Short mmCIF file of C-alpha atoms and ligand atoms in Angstrom, two decimals:
data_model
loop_
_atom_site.label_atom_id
_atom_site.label_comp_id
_atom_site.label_asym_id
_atom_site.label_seq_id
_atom_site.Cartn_x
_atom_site.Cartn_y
_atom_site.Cartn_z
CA UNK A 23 -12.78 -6.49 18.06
CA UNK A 24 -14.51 -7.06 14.48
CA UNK A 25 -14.12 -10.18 12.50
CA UNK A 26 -15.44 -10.50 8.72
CA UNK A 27 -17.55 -13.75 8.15
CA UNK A 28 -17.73 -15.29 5.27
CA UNK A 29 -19.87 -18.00 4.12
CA UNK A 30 -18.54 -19.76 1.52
CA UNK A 31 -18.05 -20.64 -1.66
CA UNK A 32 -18.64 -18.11 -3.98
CA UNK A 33 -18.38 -17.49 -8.00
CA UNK A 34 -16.96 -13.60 -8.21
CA UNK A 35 -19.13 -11.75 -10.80
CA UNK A 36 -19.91 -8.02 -11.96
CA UNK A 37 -17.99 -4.84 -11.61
CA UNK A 38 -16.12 -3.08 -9.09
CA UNK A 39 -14.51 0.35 -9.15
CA UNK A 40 -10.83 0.41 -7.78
CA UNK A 41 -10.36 2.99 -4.75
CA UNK A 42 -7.37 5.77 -4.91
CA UNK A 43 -4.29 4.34 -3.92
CA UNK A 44 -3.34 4.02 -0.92
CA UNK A 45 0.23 4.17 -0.87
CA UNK A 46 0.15 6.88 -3.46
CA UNK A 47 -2.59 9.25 -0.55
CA UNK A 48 -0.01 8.42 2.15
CA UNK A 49 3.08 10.24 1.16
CA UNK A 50 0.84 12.79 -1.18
CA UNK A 51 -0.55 13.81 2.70
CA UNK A 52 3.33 14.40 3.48
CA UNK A 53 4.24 16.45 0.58
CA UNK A 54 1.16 18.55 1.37
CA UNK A 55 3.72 20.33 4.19
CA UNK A 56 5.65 21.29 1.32
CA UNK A 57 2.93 23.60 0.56
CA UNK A 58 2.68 27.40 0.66
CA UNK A 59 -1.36 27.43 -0.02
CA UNK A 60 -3.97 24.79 0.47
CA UNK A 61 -3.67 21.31 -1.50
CA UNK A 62 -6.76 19.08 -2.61
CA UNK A 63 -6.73 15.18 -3.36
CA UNK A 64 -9.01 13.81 -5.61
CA UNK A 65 -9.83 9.88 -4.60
CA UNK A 66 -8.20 9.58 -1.59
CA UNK A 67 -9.34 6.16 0.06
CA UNK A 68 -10.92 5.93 3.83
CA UNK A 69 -8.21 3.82 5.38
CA UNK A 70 -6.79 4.15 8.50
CA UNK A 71 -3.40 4.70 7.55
CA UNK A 72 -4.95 7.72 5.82
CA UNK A 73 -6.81 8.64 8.66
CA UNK A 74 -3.12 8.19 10.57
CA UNK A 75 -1.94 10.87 8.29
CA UNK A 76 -4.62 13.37 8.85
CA UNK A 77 -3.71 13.04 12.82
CA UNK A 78 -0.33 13.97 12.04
CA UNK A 79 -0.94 16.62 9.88
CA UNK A 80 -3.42 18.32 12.16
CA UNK A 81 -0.89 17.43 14.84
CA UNK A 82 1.34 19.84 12.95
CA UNK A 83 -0.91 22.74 12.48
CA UNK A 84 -2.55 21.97 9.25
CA UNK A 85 -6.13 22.18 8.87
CA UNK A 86 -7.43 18.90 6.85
CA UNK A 87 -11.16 18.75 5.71
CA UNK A 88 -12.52 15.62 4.00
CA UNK A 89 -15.49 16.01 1.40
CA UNK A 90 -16.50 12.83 0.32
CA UNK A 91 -13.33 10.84 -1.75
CA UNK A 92 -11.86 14.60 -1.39
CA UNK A 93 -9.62 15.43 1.03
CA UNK A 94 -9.07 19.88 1.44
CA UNK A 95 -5.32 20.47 2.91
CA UNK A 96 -4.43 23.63 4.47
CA UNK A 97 -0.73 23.89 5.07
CA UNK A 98 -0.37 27.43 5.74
CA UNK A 99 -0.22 27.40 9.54
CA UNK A 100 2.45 24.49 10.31
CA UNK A 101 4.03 25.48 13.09
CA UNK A 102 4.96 21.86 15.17
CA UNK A 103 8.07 19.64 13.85
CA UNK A 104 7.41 16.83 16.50
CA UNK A 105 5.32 13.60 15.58
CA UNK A 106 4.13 11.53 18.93
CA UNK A 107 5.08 8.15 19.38
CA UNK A 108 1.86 6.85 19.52
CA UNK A 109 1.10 7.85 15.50
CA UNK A 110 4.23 7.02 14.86
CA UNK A 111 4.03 3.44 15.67
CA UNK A 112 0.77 3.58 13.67
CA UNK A 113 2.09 2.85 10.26
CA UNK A 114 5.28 2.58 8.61
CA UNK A 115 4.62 5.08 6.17
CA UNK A 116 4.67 7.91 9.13
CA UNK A 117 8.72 8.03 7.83
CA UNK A 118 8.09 9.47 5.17
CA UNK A 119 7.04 13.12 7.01
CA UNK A 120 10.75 12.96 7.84
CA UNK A 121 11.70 14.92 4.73
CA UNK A 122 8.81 16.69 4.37
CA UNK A 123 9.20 18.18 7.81
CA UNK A 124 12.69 18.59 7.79
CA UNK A 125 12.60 20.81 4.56
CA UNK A 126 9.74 22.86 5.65
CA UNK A 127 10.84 23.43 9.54
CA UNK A 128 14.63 22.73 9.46
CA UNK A 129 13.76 20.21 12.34
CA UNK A 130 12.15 17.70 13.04
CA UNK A 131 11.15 14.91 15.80
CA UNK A 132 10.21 11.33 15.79
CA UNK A 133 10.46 8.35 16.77
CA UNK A 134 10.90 4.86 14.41
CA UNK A 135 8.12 3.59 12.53
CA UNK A 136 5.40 1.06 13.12
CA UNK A 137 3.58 -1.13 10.36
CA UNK A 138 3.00 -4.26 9.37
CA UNK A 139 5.14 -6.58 10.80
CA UNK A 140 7.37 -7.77 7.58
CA UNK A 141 10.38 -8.85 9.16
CA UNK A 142 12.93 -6.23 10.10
CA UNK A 143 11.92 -2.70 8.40
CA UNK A 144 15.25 -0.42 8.88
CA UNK A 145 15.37 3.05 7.90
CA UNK A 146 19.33 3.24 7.32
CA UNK A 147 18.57 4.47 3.72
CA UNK A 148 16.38 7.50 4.40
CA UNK A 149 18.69 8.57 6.93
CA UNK A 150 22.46 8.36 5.26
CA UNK A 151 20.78 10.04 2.06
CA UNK A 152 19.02 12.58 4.42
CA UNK A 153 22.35 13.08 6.19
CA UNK A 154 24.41 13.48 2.75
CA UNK A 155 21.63 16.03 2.06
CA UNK A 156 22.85 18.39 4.91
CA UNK A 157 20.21 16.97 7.64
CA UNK A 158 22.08 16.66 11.06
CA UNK A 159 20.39 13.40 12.39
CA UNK A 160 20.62 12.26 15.95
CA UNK A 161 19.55 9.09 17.70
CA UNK A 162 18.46 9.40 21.10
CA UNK A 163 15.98 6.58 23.15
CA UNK A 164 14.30 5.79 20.27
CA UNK A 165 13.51 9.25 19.31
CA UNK A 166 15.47 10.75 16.33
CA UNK A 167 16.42 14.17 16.33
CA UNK A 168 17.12 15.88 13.07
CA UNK A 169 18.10 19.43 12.33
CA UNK A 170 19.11 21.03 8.84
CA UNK A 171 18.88 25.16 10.67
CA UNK A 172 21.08 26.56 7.25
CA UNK A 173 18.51 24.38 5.35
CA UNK A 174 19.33 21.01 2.87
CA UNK A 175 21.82 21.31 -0.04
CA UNK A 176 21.19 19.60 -3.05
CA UNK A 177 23.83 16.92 -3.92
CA UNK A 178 24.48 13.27 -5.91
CA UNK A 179 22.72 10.10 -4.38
CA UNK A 180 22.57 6.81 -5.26
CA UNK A 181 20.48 4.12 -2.77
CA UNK A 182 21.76 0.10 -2.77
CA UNK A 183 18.46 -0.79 -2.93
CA UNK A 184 15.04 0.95 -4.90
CA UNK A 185 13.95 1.47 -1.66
CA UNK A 186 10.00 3.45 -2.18
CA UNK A 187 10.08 4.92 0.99
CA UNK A 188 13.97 6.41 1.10
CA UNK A 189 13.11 7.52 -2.72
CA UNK A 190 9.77 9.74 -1.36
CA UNK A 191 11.66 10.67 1.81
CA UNK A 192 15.04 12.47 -0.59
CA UNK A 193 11.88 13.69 -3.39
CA UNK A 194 9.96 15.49 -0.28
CA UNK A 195 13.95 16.98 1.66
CA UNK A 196 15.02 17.54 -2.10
CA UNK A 197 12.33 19.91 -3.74
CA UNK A 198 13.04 23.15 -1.79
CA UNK A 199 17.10 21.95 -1.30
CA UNK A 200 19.80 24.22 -2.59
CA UNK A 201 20.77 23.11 -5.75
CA UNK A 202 19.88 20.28 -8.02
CA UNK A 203 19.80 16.80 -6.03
CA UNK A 204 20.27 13.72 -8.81
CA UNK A 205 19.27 10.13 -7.07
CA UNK A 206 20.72 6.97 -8.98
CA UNK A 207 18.64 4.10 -7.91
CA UNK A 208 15.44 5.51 -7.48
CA UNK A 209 12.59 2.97 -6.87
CA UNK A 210 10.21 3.60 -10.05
CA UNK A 211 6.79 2.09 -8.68
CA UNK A 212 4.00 4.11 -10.11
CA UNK A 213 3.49 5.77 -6.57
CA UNK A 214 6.81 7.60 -7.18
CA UNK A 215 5.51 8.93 -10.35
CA UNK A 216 2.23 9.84 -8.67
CA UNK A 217 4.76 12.07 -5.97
CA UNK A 218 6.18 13.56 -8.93
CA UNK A 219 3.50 14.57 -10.54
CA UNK A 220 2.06 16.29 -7.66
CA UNK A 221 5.25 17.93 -6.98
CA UNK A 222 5.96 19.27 -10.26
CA UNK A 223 2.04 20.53 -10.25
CA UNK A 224 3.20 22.41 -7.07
CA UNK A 225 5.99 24.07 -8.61
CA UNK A 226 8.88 21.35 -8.05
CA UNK A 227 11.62 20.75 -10.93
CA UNK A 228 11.84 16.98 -10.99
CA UNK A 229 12.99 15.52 -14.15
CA UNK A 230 12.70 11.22 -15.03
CA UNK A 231 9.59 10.79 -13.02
CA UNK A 232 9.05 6.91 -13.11
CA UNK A 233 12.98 6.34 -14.13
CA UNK A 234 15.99 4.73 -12.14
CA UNK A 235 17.35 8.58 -12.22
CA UNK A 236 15.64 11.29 -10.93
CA UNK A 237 16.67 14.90 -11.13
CA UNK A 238 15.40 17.51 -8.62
CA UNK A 239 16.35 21.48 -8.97
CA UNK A 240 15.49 22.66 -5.74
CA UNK A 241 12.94 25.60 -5.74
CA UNK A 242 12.13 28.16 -2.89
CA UNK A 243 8.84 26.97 -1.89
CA UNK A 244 5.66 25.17 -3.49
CA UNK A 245 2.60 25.89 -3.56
CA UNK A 246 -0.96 24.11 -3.26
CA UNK A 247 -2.66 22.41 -6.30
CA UNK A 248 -5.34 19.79 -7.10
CA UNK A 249 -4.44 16.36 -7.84
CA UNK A 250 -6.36 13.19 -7.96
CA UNK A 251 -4.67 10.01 -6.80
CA UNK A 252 -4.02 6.74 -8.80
CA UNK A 253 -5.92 3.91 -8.65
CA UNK A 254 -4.81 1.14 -5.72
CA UNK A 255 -2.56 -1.72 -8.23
CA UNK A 256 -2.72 -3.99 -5.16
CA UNK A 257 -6.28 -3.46 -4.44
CA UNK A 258 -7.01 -4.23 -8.20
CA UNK A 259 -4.63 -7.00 -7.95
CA UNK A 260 -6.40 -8.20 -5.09
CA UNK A 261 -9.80 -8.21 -6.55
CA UNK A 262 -7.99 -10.12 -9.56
CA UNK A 263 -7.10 -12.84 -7.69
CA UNK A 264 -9.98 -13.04 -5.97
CA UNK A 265 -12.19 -13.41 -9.18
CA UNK A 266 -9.74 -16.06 -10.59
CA UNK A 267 -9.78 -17.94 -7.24
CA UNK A 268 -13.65 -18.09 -7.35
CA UNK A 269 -13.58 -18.73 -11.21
CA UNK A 270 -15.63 -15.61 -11.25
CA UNK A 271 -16.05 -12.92 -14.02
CA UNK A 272 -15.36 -9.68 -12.79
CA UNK A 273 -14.79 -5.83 -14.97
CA UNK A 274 -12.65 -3.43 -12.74
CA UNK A 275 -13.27 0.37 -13.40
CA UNK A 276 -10.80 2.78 -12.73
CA UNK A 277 -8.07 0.93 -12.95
CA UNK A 278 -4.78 1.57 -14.86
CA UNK A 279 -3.98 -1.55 -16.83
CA UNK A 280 -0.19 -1.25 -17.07
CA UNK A 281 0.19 -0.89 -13.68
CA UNK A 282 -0.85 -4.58 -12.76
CA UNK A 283 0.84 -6.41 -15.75
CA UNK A 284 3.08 -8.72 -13.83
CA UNK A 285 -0.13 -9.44 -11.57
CA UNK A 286 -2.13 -10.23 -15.27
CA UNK A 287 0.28 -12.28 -16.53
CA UNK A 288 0.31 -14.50 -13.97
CA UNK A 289 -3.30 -15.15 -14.18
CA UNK A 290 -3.26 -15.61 -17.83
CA UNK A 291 -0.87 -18.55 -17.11
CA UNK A 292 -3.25 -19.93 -14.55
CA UNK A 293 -5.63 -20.05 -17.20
CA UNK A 294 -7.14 -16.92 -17.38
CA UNK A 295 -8.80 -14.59 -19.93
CA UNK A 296 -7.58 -10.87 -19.04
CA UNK A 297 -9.12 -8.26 -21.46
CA UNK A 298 -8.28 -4.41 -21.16
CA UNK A 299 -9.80 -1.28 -22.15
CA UNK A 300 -8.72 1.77 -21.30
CA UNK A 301 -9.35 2.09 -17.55
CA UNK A 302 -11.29 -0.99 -17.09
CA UNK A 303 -10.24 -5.11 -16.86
CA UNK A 304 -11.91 -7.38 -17.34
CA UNK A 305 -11.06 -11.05 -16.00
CA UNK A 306 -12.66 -14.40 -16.24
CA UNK A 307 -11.57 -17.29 -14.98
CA UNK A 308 -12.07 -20.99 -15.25
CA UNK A 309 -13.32 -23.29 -13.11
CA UNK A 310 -10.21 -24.10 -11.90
CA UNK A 311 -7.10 -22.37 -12.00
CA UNK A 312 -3.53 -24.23 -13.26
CA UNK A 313 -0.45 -24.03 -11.26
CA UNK A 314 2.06 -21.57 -12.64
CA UNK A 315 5.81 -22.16 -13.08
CA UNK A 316 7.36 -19.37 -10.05
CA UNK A 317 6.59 -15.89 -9.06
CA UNK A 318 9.00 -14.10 -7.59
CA UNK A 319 8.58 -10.60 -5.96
CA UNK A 320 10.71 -7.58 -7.38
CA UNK A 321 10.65 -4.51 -7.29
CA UNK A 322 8.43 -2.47 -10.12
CA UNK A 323 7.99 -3.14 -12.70
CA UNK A 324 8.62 -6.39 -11.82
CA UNK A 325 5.91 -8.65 -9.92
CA UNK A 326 5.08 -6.58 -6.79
CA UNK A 327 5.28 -8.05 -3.11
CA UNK A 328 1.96 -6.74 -1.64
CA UNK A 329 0.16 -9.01 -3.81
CA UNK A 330 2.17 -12.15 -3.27
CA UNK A 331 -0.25 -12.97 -0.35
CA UNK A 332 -3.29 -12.67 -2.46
CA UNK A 333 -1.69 -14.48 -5.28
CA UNK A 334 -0.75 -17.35 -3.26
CA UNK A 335 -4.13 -17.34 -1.70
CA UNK A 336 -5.59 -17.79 -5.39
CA UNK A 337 -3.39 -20.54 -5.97
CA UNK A 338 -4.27 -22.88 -2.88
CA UNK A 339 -7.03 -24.63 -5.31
CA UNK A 340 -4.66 -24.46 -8.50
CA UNK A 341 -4.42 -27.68 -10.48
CA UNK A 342 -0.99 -28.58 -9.65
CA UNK A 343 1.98 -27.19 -7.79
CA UNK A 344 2.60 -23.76 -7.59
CA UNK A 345 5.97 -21.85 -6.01
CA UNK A 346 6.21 -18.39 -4.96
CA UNK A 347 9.77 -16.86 -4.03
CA UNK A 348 9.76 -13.63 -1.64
CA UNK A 349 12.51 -11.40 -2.52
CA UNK A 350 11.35 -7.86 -0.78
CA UNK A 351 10.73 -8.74 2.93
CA UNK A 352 12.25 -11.56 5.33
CA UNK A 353 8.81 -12.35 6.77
CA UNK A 354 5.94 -11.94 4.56
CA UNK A 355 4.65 -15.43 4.49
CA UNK A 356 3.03 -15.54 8.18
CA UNK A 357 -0.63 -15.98 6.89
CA UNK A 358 0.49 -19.17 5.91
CA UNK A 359 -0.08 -20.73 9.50
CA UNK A 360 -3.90 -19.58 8.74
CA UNK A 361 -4.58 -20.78 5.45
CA UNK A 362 -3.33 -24.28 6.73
CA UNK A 363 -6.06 -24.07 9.03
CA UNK A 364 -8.29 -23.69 5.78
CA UNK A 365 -7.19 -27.51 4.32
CA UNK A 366 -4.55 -25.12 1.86
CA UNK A 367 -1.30 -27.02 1.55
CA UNK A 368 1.54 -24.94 1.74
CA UNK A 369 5.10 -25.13 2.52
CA UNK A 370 7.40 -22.13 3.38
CA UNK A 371 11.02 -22.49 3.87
CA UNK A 372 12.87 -19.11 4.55
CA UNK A 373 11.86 -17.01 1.65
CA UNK A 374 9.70 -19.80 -1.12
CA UNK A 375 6.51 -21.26 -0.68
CA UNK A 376 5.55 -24.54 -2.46
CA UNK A 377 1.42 -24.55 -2.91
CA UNK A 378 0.41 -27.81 -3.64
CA UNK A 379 -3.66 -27.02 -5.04
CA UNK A 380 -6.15 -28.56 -3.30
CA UNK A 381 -9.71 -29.23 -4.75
CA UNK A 382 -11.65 -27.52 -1.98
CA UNK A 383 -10.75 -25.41 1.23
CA UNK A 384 -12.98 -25.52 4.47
CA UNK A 385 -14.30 -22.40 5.94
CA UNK A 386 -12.39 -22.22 9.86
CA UNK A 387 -11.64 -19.27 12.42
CA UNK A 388 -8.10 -17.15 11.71
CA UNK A 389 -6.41 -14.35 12.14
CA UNK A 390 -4.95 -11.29 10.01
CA UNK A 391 -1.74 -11.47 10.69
CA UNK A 392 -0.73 -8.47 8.54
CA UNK A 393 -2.36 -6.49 5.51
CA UNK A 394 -2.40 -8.05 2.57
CA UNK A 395 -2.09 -11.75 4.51
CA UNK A 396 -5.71 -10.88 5.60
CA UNK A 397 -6.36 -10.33 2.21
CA UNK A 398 -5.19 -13.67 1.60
CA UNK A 399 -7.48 -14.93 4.15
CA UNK A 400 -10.67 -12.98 2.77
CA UNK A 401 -10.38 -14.84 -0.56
CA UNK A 402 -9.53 -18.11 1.01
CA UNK A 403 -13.00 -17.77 3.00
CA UNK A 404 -14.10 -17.07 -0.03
CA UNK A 405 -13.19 -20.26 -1.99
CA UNK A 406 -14.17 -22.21 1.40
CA UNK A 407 -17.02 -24.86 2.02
CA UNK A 408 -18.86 -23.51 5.29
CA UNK A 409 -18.18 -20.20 7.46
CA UNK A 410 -14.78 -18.34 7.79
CA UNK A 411 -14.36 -15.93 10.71
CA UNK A 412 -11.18 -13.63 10.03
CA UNK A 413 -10.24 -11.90 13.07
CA UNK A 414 -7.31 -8.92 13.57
CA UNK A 415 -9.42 -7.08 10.64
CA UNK A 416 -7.79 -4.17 11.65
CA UNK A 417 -5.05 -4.84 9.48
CA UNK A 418 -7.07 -5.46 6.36
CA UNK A 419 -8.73 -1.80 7.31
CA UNK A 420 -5.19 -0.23 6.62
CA UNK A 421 -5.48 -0.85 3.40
CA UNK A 422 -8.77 -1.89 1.76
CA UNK A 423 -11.80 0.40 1.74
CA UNK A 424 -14.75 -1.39 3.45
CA UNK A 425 -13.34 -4.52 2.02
CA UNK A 426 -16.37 -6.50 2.64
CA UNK A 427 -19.06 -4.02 0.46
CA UNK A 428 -16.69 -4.62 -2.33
CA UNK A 429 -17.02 -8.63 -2.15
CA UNK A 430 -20.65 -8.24 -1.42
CA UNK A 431 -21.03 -6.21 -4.22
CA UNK A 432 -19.65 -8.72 -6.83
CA UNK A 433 -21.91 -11.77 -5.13
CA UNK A 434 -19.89 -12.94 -2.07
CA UNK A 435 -21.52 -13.34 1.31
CA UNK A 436 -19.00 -11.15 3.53
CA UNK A 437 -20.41 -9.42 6.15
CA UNK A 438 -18.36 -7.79 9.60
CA UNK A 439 -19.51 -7.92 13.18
CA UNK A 440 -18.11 -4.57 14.82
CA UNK A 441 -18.53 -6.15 17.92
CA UNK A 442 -16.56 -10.03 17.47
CA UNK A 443 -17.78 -13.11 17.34
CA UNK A 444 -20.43 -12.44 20.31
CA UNK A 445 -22.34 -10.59 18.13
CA UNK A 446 -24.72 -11.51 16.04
CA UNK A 447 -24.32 -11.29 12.28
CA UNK A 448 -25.56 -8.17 10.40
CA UNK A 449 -25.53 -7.32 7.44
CA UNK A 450 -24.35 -3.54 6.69
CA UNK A 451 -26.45 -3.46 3.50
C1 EPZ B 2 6.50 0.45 0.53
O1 EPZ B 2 7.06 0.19 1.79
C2 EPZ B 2 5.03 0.13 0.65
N1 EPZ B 2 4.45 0.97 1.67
C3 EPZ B 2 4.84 -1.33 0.99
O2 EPZ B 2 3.47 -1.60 1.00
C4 EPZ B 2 5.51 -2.18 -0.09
O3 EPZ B 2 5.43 -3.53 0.28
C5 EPZ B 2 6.98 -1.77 -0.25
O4 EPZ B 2 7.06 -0.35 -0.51
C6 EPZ B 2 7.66 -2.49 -1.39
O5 EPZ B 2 6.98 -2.29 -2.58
C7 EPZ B 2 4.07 2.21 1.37
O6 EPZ B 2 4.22 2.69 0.27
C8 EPZ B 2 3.40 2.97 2.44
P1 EPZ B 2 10.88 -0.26 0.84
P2 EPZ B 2 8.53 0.68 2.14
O7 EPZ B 2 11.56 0.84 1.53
O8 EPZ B 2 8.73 2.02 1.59
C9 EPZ B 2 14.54 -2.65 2.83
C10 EPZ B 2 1.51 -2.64 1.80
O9 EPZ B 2 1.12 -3.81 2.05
N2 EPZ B 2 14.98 -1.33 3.32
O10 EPZ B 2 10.90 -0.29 -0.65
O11 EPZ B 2 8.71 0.45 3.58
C11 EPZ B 2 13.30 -3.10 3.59
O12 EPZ B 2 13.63 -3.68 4.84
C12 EPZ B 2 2.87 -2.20 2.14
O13 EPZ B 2 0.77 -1.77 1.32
C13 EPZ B 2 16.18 -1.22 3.99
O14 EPZ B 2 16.90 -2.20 4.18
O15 EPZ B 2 9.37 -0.37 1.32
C14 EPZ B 2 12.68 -4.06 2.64
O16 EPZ B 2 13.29 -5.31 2.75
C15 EPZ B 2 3.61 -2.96 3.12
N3 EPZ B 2 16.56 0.01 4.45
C16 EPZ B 2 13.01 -3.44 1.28
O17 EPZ B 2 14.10 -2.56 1.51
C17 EPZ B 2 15.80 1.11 4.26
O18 EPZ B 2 16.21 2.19 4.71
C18 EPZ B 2 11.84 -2.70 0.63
O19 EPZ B 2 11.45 -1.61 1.44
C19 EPZ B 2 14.59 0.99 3.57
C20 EPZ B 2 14.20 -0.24 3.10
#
């Protein structure tokens, strides 16, 4: 299995360019069954989630062709309605064919999502709203067994929670619904309004894109368009952190400023400089990094979970004592353990961490636990005196293109053995 070693420390500097987004490609890939005529995506990132995506979709029928950062969808000949297990359980995001699938086949077959492992991920809001809009929904050894043979029926929705997956799932089973769908509640992270924009391209009527309320008017049937994805917030976020950990200097390209503000104003209070222009950042950091008052995870536009890890990470060598409150998931502080193991103090207790800066970190083996805690991990190794090994990179694959070039590219010394720790170091440039 590959690690990523890292020898340690490093001072972040130069430019970067921000990949598409991958939580914006992964439901995009979903509407594309929507689709009447062939679809192409602009800067779509090579992850394996997304690579997850094209399995299912070819799975399906569709014929999927990637060009470079391009990815050429041909919906026309969908003719399956049943995902395996086995790409099911790849991701979490494979839920969000549900609607897609159900719209465009009237059935539809599947079994519960994989994905990181977050704590308890339940799908009870996808399913009641699917179910209110006309889908007949069965659960049966795991499997569940949906139906909507008159087709879905528009109607009013409103979810407990801004939940982003339920909120793409009830977009994708509303576009080609009967009747005008209105969902109170909506989640309003910029992916939705990426969703949106691609649907309305294709012919959808979808009023308050990025708003609490969205209003869909169902339409007969879509049809293909071209679309480029948004940048990756967390991946920029990530890269943030990572230059303010290291006290680096870093410009990101591509990026979309707005998007990340909770993440920038966080670093500003560390100490700091952030300076925007258009689609580029610019941050540099001081030597050291202050402690900052509490950041708490929300939902958009608040400050976004998937960079708490990342954010913490940063903060291991703050000046002072930093706390960090999870509010979205029950169990996204595992990496913890593993930065322990890298001289970070930390405390967790049920859903706040206490990070008590340290003046150095030691480089040490560990493990991914998850996505973005292996992102936590990379920049810890990167702050670190001496060699970090970070194994389960698999995880860090799902969501960061060739993580390592990046690093390398702004000055770190990052380089993966395919083959474990057996093997002996070399370098992919
Ligand atoms: C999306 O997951 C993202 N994934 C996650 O990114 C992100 O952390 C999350 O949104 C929150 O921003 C993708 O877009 C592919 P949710 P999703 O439904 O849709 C509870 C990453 O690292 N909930 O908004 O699964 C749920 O348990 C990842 O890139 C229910 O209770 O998130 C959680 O506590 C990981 N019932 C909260 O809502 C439901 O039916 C947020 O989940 C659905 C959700």
């Amino acid at each position: 299995m590959a690690v990523l070693v890292i020898d340690g420390p490093c001072r972040l500097c130069g430019e970067v360019r921000v990949h598409g987004a991958k939580n914006s490609t992964l439901p995009l890939l979903a509407a594309c069954l929507l689709c009447r005529s062939p679809v192409v995506l602009h800067n779509c990132p090579r992850l394996t989630d997304v690579d997850t995506s094209i399995k299912i979709l070819r799975h399906l029928g569709c014929i999927v062709q990637r060009r470079k950062d391009d990815l050429w969808v041909d919906p026309r000949a969908v003719c399956g309605s049943t995902i395996p297990e086995d790409l099911m359980r790849e991701m979490r995001s494979s839920i969000v064919f549900l609607g897609a699938l159900s719209s465009r086949m009237g059935q539809a077959r599947l079994s519960f999502p994989g994905g990181c492992e977050l704590g308890p991920r339940p799908i009870d809001l996808h399913l009641r709203a699917l179910a209110r809009l006309g889908m007949d929904i069965r659960e049966d050894h795991g499997e569940l067994l949906c139906s909507a043979p008159g087709g879905l029926s528009g109607c009013s929705l409103s979810l407990s929670f801004p939940s982003v997956g339920a909120t793409e799932n009830i977009l994708l089973a509303a576009c080609c619904a009967k009747g005008t769908t209105v969902l109170h509640g909506a989640a309003q992270e910029p992916e939705i309004a990426d969703l949106c924009d691609f649907l309305g391209k294709c012919g959808a009527r979808i009023q308050g894109a990025g708003g609490s309320t969205l209003r869909i008017e169902g339409v007969s049937r879509l049809t293909g368009c071209e679309h480029t994805v948004m940048p990756d917030r967390i991946e920029a976020a990530t890269f943030l952190c990572a230059a303010a950990a290291t006290g680096g200097e870093v410009t990101l390209s591509h990026v979309i400023p707005r998007h990340i503000l909770p993440v920038t104003a966080v670093l500003e209070e560390a100490g700091c400089r952030i300076q925007e222009e258009e689609n580029r950042l610019r941050i540099t950091a001081p030597p050291r990094l202050h402690a900052v008052h509490a950041v708490r995870t929300m939902p958009y536009p608040g400050f976004p979970t998937d960079a708490q890890a990342p954010m913490l990470s940063a903060l291991c060598t703050a000046q002072g004592t930093s706390m960090l409150t999870e509010t979205i998931f029950t169990a996204r502080f595992k990496y913890v353990g593993e930065l322990l193991r890298l001289g970070a103090h930390v405390k967790v207790e049920d859903r706040v961490a206490v990070v008590e800066g340290v003046s150095r970190l030691s480089g040490a083996p560990v493990m991914a636990p998850d996505l973005r805690g292996g992102a936590a991990l990379l920049l810890a190794g990167l702050c670190a005196e001496g060699e970090t090994v970070i194994d389960g990179v698999s995880h860090i694959d799902r969501g960061y293109e060739k993580a390592e070039e990046s690093f390398r590219l702004l000055g770190a010394q990052v380089c993966r053995l395919p083959g474990g720790r057996g093997e002996e170091k070399q370098s992919l440039l």
